[in-house]
């Protein structure tokens, strides 16, 4: 079992993206990732940071038994929720020591890589002076300003996760990525956001989606079917249908199994489908 610390740096600076780190003090391991200055895939800021953190956890090969101490900042709110949802052992923590230093070092390394004078460093935790130096260095040059000035718009908090795994229900949708149809009662990722006061909504095939959704409202069921397996979704019935297995009606609102057998939609009582093991039901 390891103890990991999660910290960020650079949030208060108007130039450059933030840096996030995952640190183990016992082993001295430091994993870091950089939040871009701006991005275009419609991910919310906290959502994007959560993706970076889960990638770092994969890299660090963390274990389910490991303990996590995470900075309480807004930047990690979605990540906090994700850790709880996934059942990790974690708590917020006022960061000090290696994690704090590692985050500051990574931020410094990033600005120096961009050409900022390496001798100007954070001193006595006087962030304001340090960040002011960086902001001046960036804003005095139009090319730099365009490249490194923080995009505050994309960092505004969205009301909810923007990508959610769900189903198309009874409608055909068009995939925003490949432009092909997504049939009714199929898994799909919904992207919702506001732009200039307008609500926008798009759908993707799960495999076409540019990001892995952090939130799922998809209920799937795999059943034995004609010697093979059939995977379908469970959703409330929208209009009365007849169960493919027992022939009896399924009432609107009742939880219903929908799946495609080749191109043919089958549906009905989840319990009827769950029972179609070889030898009983339809073979
Ligand atoms: Zn697609
Ligand atoms: Zn039935």
mmCIF file of N, CA and C and ligand atoms in Angstrom, residues 174-182 203-209, ligand 1:
data_model
loop_
_atom_site.group_PDB
_atom_site.id
_atom_site.type_symbol
_atom_site.label_atom_id
_atom_site.label_comp_id
_atom_site.label_asym_id
_atom_site.label_seq_id
_atom_site.Cartn_x
_atom_site.Cartn_y
_atom_site.Cartn_z
ATOM 1 N N UNK A 174 -27.349 11.145 -35.134
ATOM 2 C CA UNK A 174 -26.193 11.178 -36.018
ATOM 3 C C UNK A 174 -24.943 11.371 -35.195
ATOM 4 N N UNK A 175 -23.922 10.598 -35.500
ATOM 5 C CA UNK A 175 -22.661 10.728 -34.774
ATOM 6 C C UNK A 175 -21.968 12.006 -35.231
ATOM 7 N N UNK A 176 -21.609 12.854 -34.256
ATOM 8 C CA UNK A 176 -20.997 14.141 -34.546
ATOM 9 C C UNK A 176 -19.570 13.982 -35.089
ATOM 10 N N UNK A 177 -19.011 12.791 -34.887
ATOM 11 C CA UNK A 177 -17.636 12.539 -35.324
ATOM 12 C C UNK A 177 -17.610 11.909 -36.724
ATOM 13 N N UNK A 178 -18.291 10.777 -36.910
ATOM 14 C CA UNK A 178 -18.187 10.042 -38.184
ATOM 15 C C UNK A 178 -19.373 10.328 -39.094
ATOM 16 N N UNK A 179 -20.370 11.037 -38.557
ATOM 17 C CA UNK A 179 -21.534 11.402 -39.366
ATOM 18 C C UNK A 179 -22.436 10.236 -39.746
ATOM 19 N N UNK A 180 -22.170 9.045 -39.224
ATOM 20 C CA UNK A 180 -23.026 7.881 -39.500
ATOM 21 C C UNK A 180 -24.159 7.846 -38.472
ATOM 22 N N UNK A 181 -25.178 7.095 -38.809
ATOM 23 C CA UNK A 181 -26.322 6.990 -37.908
ATOM 24 C C UNK A 181 -26.014 6.135 -36.684
ATOM 25 N N UNK A 182 -26.586 6.516 -35.560
ATOM 26 C CA UNK A 182 -26.567 5.665 -34.370
ATOM 27 C C UNK A 182 -27.999 5.172 -34.201
ATOM 28 N N UNK A 203 -24.367 13.897 -30.347
ATOM 29 C CA UNK A 203 -24.206 12.488 -29.975
ATOM 30 C C UNK A 203 -22.993 11.886 -30.678
ATOM 31 N N UNK A 204 -22.418 10.871 -30.049
ATOM 32 C CA UNK A 204 -21.296 10.138 -30.632
ATOM 33 C C UNK A 204 -21.515 8.640 -30.436
ATOM 34 N N UNK A 205 -21.031 7.831 -31.392
ATOM 35 C CA UNK A 205 -20.838 6.414 -31.071
ATOM 36 C C UNK A 205 -19.819 6.386 -29.925
ATOM 37 N N UNK A 206 -19.989 5.492 -28.934
ATOM 38 C CA UNK A 206 -19.004 5.479 -27.842
ATOM 39 C C UNK A 206 -17.570 5.387 -28.367
ATOM 40 N N UNK A 207 -17.357 4.623 -29.450
ATOM 41 C CA UNK A 207 -15.984 4.458 -29.955
ATOM 42 C C UNK A 207 -15.519 5.672 -30.765
ATOM 43 N N UNK A 208 -16.432 6.558 -31.139
ATOM 44 C CA UNK A 208 -16.060 7.761 -31.901
ATOM 45 C C UNK A 208 -15.823 8.967 -31.001
ATOM 46 N N UNK A 209 -16.225 8.849 -29.741
ATOM 47 C CA UNK A 209 -16.176 10.003 -28.844
ATOM 48 C C UNK A 209 -14.725 10.408 -28.568
HETATM 49 ZN ZN1 LIG B 1 -19.433 7.581 -35.105
#
